[in-house]
Short mmCIF file of C-alpha atoms in Angstrom, two decimals:
data_model
loop_
_atom_site.label_atom_id
_atom_site.label_comp_id
_atom_site.label_asym_id
_atom_site.label_seq_id
_atom_site.Cartn_x
_atom_site.Cartn_y
_atom_site.Cartn_z
CA MET A 1 8.78 0.19 56.52
CA ASP A 2 6.82 2.38 54.13
CA TRP A 3 10.00 3.04 52.19
CA GLY A 4 10.63 -0.72 51.87
CA ARG A 5 7.12 -1.34 50.51
CA LYS A 6 7.55 1.45 47.98
CA ALA A 7 10.91 0.10 46.87
CA ALA A 8 9.46 -3.40 46.46
CA GLY A 9 6.53 -2.00 44.51
CA LEU A 10 8.81 -0.01 42.22
CA PHE A 11 10.99 -3.08 41.66
CA LEU A 12 7.98 -5.23 40.72
CA LEU A 13 6.67 -2.50 38.43
CA ALA A 14 10.04 -2.23 36.70
CA LEU A 15 10.22 -6.02 36.38
CA PHE A 16 6.72 -6.15 34.90
CA ALA A 17 7.58 -3.39 32.43
CA ALA A 18 10.77 -5.21 31.43
CA LEU A 19 8.80 -8.42 30.86
CA LEU A 20 6.30 -6.58 28.68
CA MET A 21 9.16 -5.21 26.58
CA ASN A 22 10.70 -8.66 26.18
CA ASP A 23 10.38 -9.95 22.60
CA THR A 24 9.34 -13.44 23.72
CA VAL A 25 6.60 -12.10 25.98
CA GLN A 26 5.44 -9.74 23.23
CA SER A 27 5.26 -12.67 20.83
CA TYR A 28 3.36 -14.76 23.40
CA LEU A 29 0.80 -12.00 23.94
CA LYS A 30 0.11 -11.94 20.18
CA ILE A 31 -1.00 -15.58 20.17
CA PRO A 32 -4.78 -15.41 19.58
CA ASN A 33 -7.30 -17.45 21.53
CA GLN A 34 -9.35 -17.88 18.38
CA ILE A 35 -8.95 -17.08 14.69
CA THR A 36 -11.38 -17.10 11.77
CA THR A 37 -9.74 -17.69 8.40
CA PHE A 38 -10.20 -19.16 4.92
CA GLU A 39 -6.99 -21.15 5.48
CA THR A 40 -6.49 -24.44 7.31
CA ALA A 41 -4.71 -24.37 10.66
CA ALA A 42 -1.56 -25.77 9.00
CA GLU A 43 -1.59 -23.06 6.28
CA TYR A 44 -2.22 -20.23 8.74
CA PHE A 45 0.43 -21.21 11.27
CA LYS A 46 3.04 -22.05 8.62
CA LYS A 47 3.08 -18.33 7.78
CA ALA A 48 2.66 -17.29 11.41
CA GLU A 49 5.75 -19.26 12.49
CA LYS A 50 7.87 -17.12 10.15
CA ASP A 51 6.20 -13.82 10.98
CA GLU A 52 5.89 -14.15 14.76
CA ASP A 53 8.68 -16.57 15.78
CA TRP A 54 6.16 -19.07 17.13
CA LYS A 55 6.62 -22.80 17.52
CA VAL A 56 3.45 -24.64 16.56
CA THR A 57 2.74 -28.20 17.70
CA ASP A 58 -0.21 -30.54 17.96
CA ILE A 59 -2.12 -29.13 14.97
CA THR A 60 -5.65 -30.50 14.49
CA PRO A 61 -8.27 -29.35 11.97
CA SER A 62 -9.87 -27.14 14.64
CA SER A 63 -6.99 -26.03 16.91
CA ALA A 64 -3.24 -25.81 17.46
CA ALA A 65 -0.82 -25.52 20.39
CA VAL A 66 1.38 -22.43 20.00
CA LYS A 67 4.59 -21.65 21.94
CA ALA A 68 6.72 -18.54 22.19
CA GLY A 69 10.21 -19.19 23.55
CA MET A 70 10.25 -21.08 26.85
CA LEU A 71 6.78 -19.94 27.88
CA PRO A 72 4.04 -22.60 28.15
CA ALA A 73 2.03 -23.50 25.04
CA LYS A 74 -1.24 -21.72 24.37
CA ARG A 75 -4.06 -23.44 22.45
CA THR A 76 -5.70 -21.49 19.65
CA GLU A 77 -9.11 -22.45 18.24
CA ILE A 78 -9.44 -22.36 14.43
CA ASN A 79 -12.72 -21.40 12.72
CA LYS A 80 -12.18 -22.12 9.02
CA ILE A 81 -14.47 -20.29 6.61
CA PRO A 82 -15.38 -22.57 3.69
CA GLU A 83 -13.71 -21.44 0.45
CA LEU A 84 -16.31 -20.00 -1.89
CA ARG A 85 -16.02 -21.15 -5.50
CA VAL A 86 -18.21 -20.46 -8.53
CA ILE A 87 -17.88 -21.20 -12.23
CA PRO A 88 -17.00 -18.04 -14.21
CA GLY A 89 -19.30 -17.27 -17.13
CA GLY A 90 -18.48 -15.25 -20.23
CA GLN A 91 -21.16 -16.85 -22.43
CA SER A 92 -23.44 -14.59 -24.47
CA ILE A 93 -27.05 -14.93 -23.30
CA GLY A 94 -30.47 -13.57 -24.15
CA VAL A 95 -32.89 -12.67 -21.35
CA LYS A 96 -36.68 -12.55 -21.72
CA LEU A 97 -38.70 -11.10 -18.84
CA GLN A 98 -42.43 -11.09 -18.12
CA SER A 99 -43.36 -8.36 -15.65
CA LYS A 100 -45.63 -8.65 -12.63
CA GLY A 101 -48.84 -7.17 -13.96
CA VAL A 102 -48.79 -4.89 -16.99
CA MET A 103 -46.67 -1.74 -17.26
CA ILE A 104 -47.96 1.57 -18.57
CA ILE A 105 -45.33 2.82 -21.01
CA GLY A 106 -47.10 5.94 -22.26
CA PHE A 107 -50.43 7.58 -23.09
CA HIS A 108 -52.47 8.41 -26.16
CA ASP A 109 -55.22 10.97 -26.54
CA ILE A 110 -58.86 10.36 -27.35
CA LEU A 111 -61.23 12.96 -28.78
CA SER A 112 -64.30 13.60 -26.64
CA ASP A 113 -66.59 16.62 -26.48
CA GLY A 114 -64.23 18.60 -28.66
CA ARG A 115 -61.06 18.07 -26.61
CA ARG A 116 -58.15 15.67 -26.76
CA TYR A 117 -56.92 13.99 -23.59
CA SER A 118 -55.91 10.66 -22.07
CA PRO A 119 -58.44 9.40 -19.49
CA ALA A 120 -55.77 7.27 -17.78
CA GLU A 121 -53.32 10.17 -17.51
CA GLU A 122 -56.01 12.58 -16.29
CA ALA A 123 -57.01 10.03 -13.63
CA GLY A 124 -53.48 10.24 -12.21
CA LEU A 125 -51.70 7.23 -13.71
CA GLU A 126 -48.04 7.60 -14.71
CA ALA A 127 -45.68 5.94 -17.17
CA GLY A 128 -43.96 3.14 -15.28
CA ASP A 129 -47.01 2.25 -13.17
CA GLN A 130 -47.75 -1.47 -13.09
CA ILE A 131 -51.39 -2.46 -13.37
CA ILE A 132 -51.93 -5.32 -10.94
CA GLU A 133 -55.72 -5.34 -10.55
CA MET A 134 -58.85 -4.14 -12.36
CA ASP A 135 -62.23 -4.16 -10.63
CA GLY A 136 -60.87 -6.64 -8.11
CA GLU A 137 -59.54 -9.05 -10.76
CA GLU A 138 -55.81 -9.86 -10.88
CA ILE A 139 -54.04 -8.67 -14.02
CA LYS A 140 -51.25 -10.91 -15.33
CA ASP A 141 -50.91 -10.05 -19.01
CA LEU A 142 -52.13 -7.84 -21.84
CA GLU A 143 -55.07 -10.11 -22.63
CA ASP A 144 -56.42 -9.64 -19.09
CA VAL A 145 -56.49 -5.86 -19.58
CA VAL A 146 -58.20 -6.09 -22.98
CA LYS A 147 -60.82 -8.49 -21.60
CA MET A 148 -61.58 -6.33 -18.55
CA VAL A 149 -61.88 -3.09 -20.54
CA ASP A 150 -63.84 -4.50 -23.51
CA ASN A 151 -66.32 -6.40 -21.35
CA LYS A 152 -67.03 -3.46 -19.05
CA GLU A 153 -70.68 -2.39 -19.13
CA LYS A 154 -70.11 0.85 -17.23
CA ASN A 155 -67.88 3.58 -18.59
CA GLU A 156 -65.55 3.50 -15.60
CA ILE A 157 -63.09 0.98 -14.22
CA LYS A 158 -61.29 0.72 -10.88
CA VAL A 159 -57.55 0.16 -11.34
CA LYS A 160 -54.87 -0.76 -8.81
CA VAL A 161 -51.29 0.04 -9.78
CA ARG A 162 -47.93 -0.46 -8.11
CA ARG A 163 -45.78 2.68 -8.17
CA LYS A 164 -42.35 2.08 -6.66
CA GLN A 165 -43.20 0.48 -3.30
CA LYS A 166 -46.76 1.80 -3.03
CA VAL A 167 -50.09 0.41 -4.28
CA ILE A 168 -52.39 3.14 -5.61
CA GLU A 169 -56.05 2.88 -6.63
CA LYS A 170 -57.62 5.06 -9.33
CA LYS A 171 -60.95 5.25 -11.15
CA ILE A 172 -60.52 5.64 -14.90
CA PRO A 173 -63.33 6.74 -17.24
CA LEU A 174 -63.52 4.61 -20.38
CA HIS A 175 -64.09 5.96 -23.86
CA SER A 176 -65.87 4.11 -26.66
CA GLU A 177 -63.91 4.16 -29.90
CA LYS A 178 -64.62 2.08 -33.03
CA ASP A 179 -66.80 -0.48 -31.19
CA LYS A 180 -64.33 -0.92 -28.36
CA LYS A 181 -63.48 0.79 -25.11
CA VAL A 182 -60.14 2.45 -24.41
CA MET A 183 -58.52 4.19 -21.45
CA GLY A 184 -55.84 6.11 -23.35
CA ALA A 185 -52.72 4.20 -22.26
CA TYR A 186 -50.01 2.17 -24.00
CA ILE A 187 -49.16 -0.98 -22.07
CA ARG A 188 -46.55 -3.73 -22.18
CA ASN A 189 -45.63 -6.72 -20.01
CA ALA A 190 -42.41 -8.04 -21.52
CA ALA A 191 -38.82 -6.98 -22.07
CA SER A 192 -35.72 -8.63 -23.45
CA GLY A 193 -32.02 -8.01 -23.77
CA ILE A 194 -28.62 -9.43 -24.64
CA GLY A 195 -25.79 -9.67 -22.13
CA THR A 196 -23.15 -11.91 -20.61
CA LEU A 197 -23.34 -14.63 -17.97
CA SER A 198 -21.21 -13.64 -14.96
CA PHE A 199 -21.12 -16.81 -12.86
CA TYR A 200 -22.82 -20.11 -12.11
CA GLU A 201 -22.88 -21.81 -8.70
CA PRO A 202 -23.09 -25.56 -9.46
CA ASP A 203 -24.29 -26.87 -6.07
CA GLU A 204 -27.59 -24.96 -6.09
CA GLY A 205 -27.71 -24.01 -9.78
CA LYS A 206 -27.81 -20.27 -9.05
CA PHE A 207 -26.49 -17.74 -11.54
CA GLY A 208 -25.91 -14.01 -12.00
CA ALA A 209 -25.64 -12.07 -15.26
CA LEU A 210 -25.54 -8.60 -16.87
CA GLY A 211 -24.33 -6.59 -13.85
CA HIS A 212 -27.13 -4.01 -14.22
CA VAL A 213 -30.91 -3.85 -14.18
CA ILE A 214 -33.11 -4.51 -17.24
CA ALA A 215 -35.38 -1.50 -17.65
CA ASP A 216 -38.31 -0.85 -19.96
CA ALA A 217 -37.09 0.73 -23.20
CA ASP A 218 -39.59 3.61 -23.08
CA THR A 219 -40.10 4.42 -19.40
CA LYS A 220 -36.57 3.46 -18.26
CA LYS A 221 -38.23 1.90 -15.20
CA PRO A 222 -36.92 -1.46 -13.89
CA ILE A 223 -38.96 -4.50 -14.88
CA SER A 224 -40.50 -6.22 -11.85
CA VAL A 225 -40.12 -9.91 -12.75
CA ASP A 226 -43.03 -12.32 -12.66
CA ASN A 227 -41.14 -14.90 -14.66
CA GLY A 228 -38.28 -14.88 -17.09
CA LYS A 229 -36.08 -17.10 -19.21
CA VAL A 230 -32.38 -17.21 -20.02
CA MET A 231 -31.55 -18.32 -23.55
CA LYS A 232 -28.28 -19.17 -25.26
CA SER A 233 -27.32 -16.52 -27.81
CA SER A 234 -24.77 -16.36 -30.60
CA VAL A 235 -22.86 -13.17 -31.45
CA THR A 236 -23.28 -12.53 -35.18
CA SER A 237 -21.48 -9.18 -35.55
CA ILE A 238 -19.91 -6.31 -33.64
CA GLU A 239 -20.83 -2.65 -34.01
CA ARG A 240 -17.56 -1.01 -33.03
CA GLY A 241 -17.72 1.75 -30.42
CA SER A 242 -15.85 5.03 -30.13
CA ASP A 243 -15.67 7.92 -27.69
CA GLY A 244 -19.15 9.41 -27.45
CA LYS A 245 -20.77 6.46 -29.24
CA PRO A 246 -20.86 3.10 -27.41
CA GLY A 247 -20.65 0.01 -29.60
CA GLU A 248 -22.86 -3.05 -29.43
CA LYS A 249 -22.85 -6.83 -29.86
CA GLN A 250 -25.38 -8.08 -32.40
CA ALA A 251 -26.63 -11.51 -31.35
CA SER A 252 -29.28 -13.99 -32.38
CA LEU A 253 -31.48 -16.39 -30.41
CA SER A 254 -32.67 -19.71 -31.74
CA ARG A 255 -36.48 -19.69 -31.64
CA ASP A 256 -36.91 -23.39 -30.92
CA GLN A 257 -34.17 -23.79 -28.31
CA GLU A 258 -34.87 -24.85 -24.74
CA PRO A 259 -34.19 -22.15 -22.13
CA LEU A 260 -30.96 -22.42 -20.14
CA GLY A 261 -32.88 -21.53 -16.98
CA ASN A 262 -35.26 -19.19 -15.18
CA VAL A 263 -34.95 -15.57 -14.03
CA THR A 264 -36.43 -14.72 -10.63
CA LYS A 265 -34.80 -11.35 -9.85
CA ASN A 266 -33.96 -8.19 -11.78
CA THR A 267 -31.93 -5.73 -9.69
CA SER A 268 -29.33 -2.99 -10.06
CA PHE A 269 -26.70 -5.78 -10.03
CA GLY A 270 -28.23 -7.76 -12.90
CA VAL A 271 -30.58 -10.70 -13.36
CA PHE A 272 -30.53 -13.77 -11.15
CA GLY A 273 -32.15 -17.18 -11.02
CA THR A 274 -31.33 -20.83 -11.67
CA LEU A 275 -29.78 -22.66 -14.62
CA SER A 276 -29.98 -26.25 -15.78
CA PRO A 277 -26.45 -27.70 -15.46
CA ASP A 278 -26.80 -29.92 -18.53
CA LYS A 279 -27.34 -26.83 -20.71
CA LEU A 280 -23.88 -25.36 -19.99
CA ASN A 281 -20.40 -26.27 -21.10
CA GLU A 282 -19.09 -26.14 -17.56
CA ARG A 283 -15.59 -25.09 -16.63
CA GLU A 284 -13.93 -25.75 -13.31
CA PRO A 285 -15.11 -23.70 -10.30
CA MET A 286 -12.84 -20.79 -9.39
CA PRO A 287 -12.25 -19.13 -5.99
CA VAL A 288 -13.97 -15.80 -5.33
CA ALA A 289 -11.97 -12.62 -4.64
CA PHE A 290 -13.82 -10.43 -2.16
CA ALA A 291 -13.70 -6.64 -2.41
CA ASP A 292 -10.78 -6.28 0.00
CA GLU A 293 -8.71 -8.76 -2.05
CA VAL A 294 -9.05 -6.92 -5.38
CA LYS A 295 -5.95 -4.92 -6.29
CA THR A 296 -5.18 -2.34 -8.94
CA GLY A 297 -3.26 -3.88 -11.82
CA PRO A 298 -3.60 -6.52 -14.56
CA ALA A 299 -6.72 -8.68 -14.91
CA LYS A 300 -8.75 -10.37 -17.64
CA ILE A 301 -12.37 -10.40 -18.76
CA LEU A 302 -14.17 -13.37 -20.30
CA THR A 303 -16.58 -12.54 -23.11
CA VAL A 304 -17.77 -13.59 -26.59
CA LEU A 305 -16.96 -11.65 -29.78
CA GLU A 306 -17.91 -14.28 -32.35
CA GLY A 307 -20.47 -17.08 -32.23
CA GLU A 308 -20.44 -18.78 -28.82
CA LYS A 309 -16.67 -18.80 -28.25
CA VAL A 310 -15.67 -17.44 -24.83
CA GLU A 311 -12.28 -15.70 -24.92
CA ALA A 312 -10.06 -13.97 -22.34
CA PHE A 313 -8.88 -10.39 -22.91
CA ASP A 314 -6.44 -8.20 -20.97
CA ILE A 315 -7.71 -5.30 -18.89
CA GLU A 316 -6.36 -3.20 -16.05
CA ILE A 317 -8.16 -2.55 -12.79
CA VAL A 318 -7.43 1.17 -12.48
CA GLN A 319 -9.27 1.64 -9.19
CA SER A 320 -11.00 -0.61 -6.67
CA MET A 321 -13.16 1.28 -4.21
CA PRO A 322 -13.44 -0.12 -0.66
CA GLN A 323 -17.13 -0.78 -0.02
CA MET A 324 -18.86 -1.54 3.27
CA LYS A 325 -22.17 -2.07 1.49
CA ALA A 326 -23.36 -3.13 -1.94
CA ALA A 327 -22.80 -0.69 -4.82
CA SER A 328 -22.74 -1.40 -8.55
CA LYS A 329 -19.73 0.83 -9.33
CA GLY A 330 -16.96 -0.74 -7.26
CA MET A 331 -14.15 -0.71 -9.81
CA VAL A 332 -12.86 1.37 -12.70
CA ILE A 333 -11.42 -0.79 -15.49
CA LYS A 334 -9.57 -0.08 -18.74
CA VAL A 335 -9.17 -2.36 -21.77
CA LYS A 336 -5.49 -3.14 -22.46
CA ASP A 337 -5.95 -5.82 -25.11
CA ASP A 338 -5.03 -4.72 -28.65
CA GLU A 339 -7.27 -7.32 -30.30
CA LEU A 340 -10.30 -6.33 -28.21
CA MET A 341 -9.72 -2.62 -28.90
CA GLU A 342 -9.40 -3.29 -32.64
CA LYS A 343 -12.59 -5.36 -32.85
CA THR A 344 -14.86 -3.49 -30.42
CA GLY A 345 -13.27 -0.13 -29.66
CA GLY A 346 -13.36 -1.02 -25.97
CA ILE A 347 -16.31 -1.86 -23.74
CA ILE A 348 -19.56 -2.25 -25.69
CA GLN A 349 -23.22 -3.03 -25.01
CA GLY A 350 -23.75 -6.76 -24.57
CA MET A 351 -20.44 -7.03 -22.71
CA SER A 352 -22.16 -6.18 -19.43
CA GLY A 353 -21.80 -9.05 -16.99
CA SER A 354 -18.48 -10.26 -18.44
CA PRO A 355 -16.59 -11.75 -15.47
CA ILE A 356 -13.29 -10.21 -14.34
CA ILE A 357 -10.51 -12.62 -13.36
CA GLN A 358 -7.53 -11.53 -11.25
CA ASN A 359 -4.83 -13.78 -9.76
CA GLY A 360 -6.81 -16.93 -10.49
CA LYS A 361 -9.97 -15.65 -8.78
CA ILE A 362 -13.26 -14.22 -10.06
CA ALA A 363 -13.26 -10.63 -8.81
CA GLY A 364 -16.12 -8.80 -10.49
CA ALA A 365 -18.20 -8.16 -13.59
CA VAL A 366 -18.34 -5.39 -16.20
CA THR A 367 -21.33 -3.05 -15.71
CA HIS A 368 -21.02 0.24 -17.64
CA VAL A 369 -18.91 1.92 -20.31
CA PHE A 370 -17.70 5.52 -20.02
CA VAL A 371 -19.49 7.38 -22.82
CA ASN A 372 -16.56 9.77 -23.35
CA ASP A 373 -13.92 7.00 -23.16
CA SER A 374 -15.04 3.71 -24.67
CA SER A 375 -11.86 1.94 -23.52
CA SER A 376 -12.87 2.38 -19.87
CA GLY A 377 -15.85 1.66 -17.67
CA TYR A 378 -17.20 0.52 -14.34
CA ALA A 379 -17.41 -2.94 -12.82
CA CYS A 380 -18.99 -4.30 -9.66
CA HIS A 381 -17.37 -6.53 -7.07
CA ILE A 382 -18.54 -10.10 -7.52
CA GLU A 383 -19.49 -10.55 -3.86
CA TRP A 384 -22.47 -8.20 -4.24
CA MET A 385 -23.78 -10.21 -7.20
CA LEU A 386 -23.34 -13.42 -5.21
CA GLU A 387 -25.39 -11.98 -2.37
CA GLU A 388 -28.13 -10.89 -4.80
CA ALA A 389 -28.20 -14.47 -6.11
CA GLY A 390 -28.79 -15.76 -2.57
CA ILE A 391 -25.34 -17.33 -2.20
CA ASP A 392 -23.79 -17.22 1.28
CA THR A 393 -20.62 -15.11 1.19
CA PHE A 394 -19.84 -15.71 4.89
CA GLN A 395 -19.85 -11.96 5.47
CA GLU A 396 -20.29 -12.20 9.25
CA GLN A 397 -17.41 -14.67 9.60
CA ARG A 398 -15.21 -12.53 7.35
CA ASN A 399 -15.99 -9.45 9.43
CA ASN A 400 -15.05 -11.38 12.58
CA ALA A 401 -11.80 -12.48 10.95
CA ALA A 402 -10.94 -8.89 10.08
CA SER A 403 -11.71 -7.51 13.55
#
């Protein structure tokens, strides 16, 4: 009796193993209960029928019945991720930023009691500190600082500064010099630059540009934006670059022109904000290529070399680094266009932010040039710029689709 049970058990086990090895059963087991994809159900299963030998029937926008051989149909739920499209840029732009508070960019000495020193520096302030408050009064611009210091009856002022993520309070002695009071610091609350528009999202008016942070020219510290403007610029000439000496676009801004839009963020991925749609010569929206879609090989950049004319130039994506989190150096690119090399010597200042197009999709933006090889440089994946702009990239759904 025991032998009979064992024999029956072994037979069933062998039968089960044989079924598992059967191609039809294997194909049936591969039919998913649920899929998340950028494609429609019809697009997805058209390819799946060829790859997996499935028979697909009763396709709806949200599900499909899938058969393998003579086995019963299995219904698969479809979660379609909306296709993300933005308008590629390439236009030359000027950016003007007003910082939050007033930035200390350096110090100057005063002469008192036979010695030279800077009261602000001795009190512990540093270049790059942002003055946000004086004696309890908010500081917004240079005039606020001048008014607070000049009108001070006592020879000391309480100053709050923002240093990185911390707020620090210091007492600074004031020195009388030529009928006015000084604290021995150079200050500034504005910065500007020329670059290239990377993309524009027409539904919400959001944009990204430059591909890198705007920093103060003296302190090299990022400008913390209180408000900023994006202006249309026209390229007037090109200073050609070479190995060891990056070139530069020379561009002009019209003084009386209306701004294209506002800047609200200045980060390591560029400047971001909103644009007025009527101020742009819009092209058609283009699908976005996420980091895992970018391949080594031919691509193009869109940029301006003369006036306001956006042109496409050949490049090669030499390397695309897989990235699980945002980083500004996601690709290595090399200029392959003879005309671009002749006119610019490769990647030059002002080209930062130029969008990269590959296989009909916007894949990234130029960020840096290699100092020792002006034909090559870094670029960032466009998805990180989109996220900085506050555009939903459906990252969670894409992660689910990949898992």
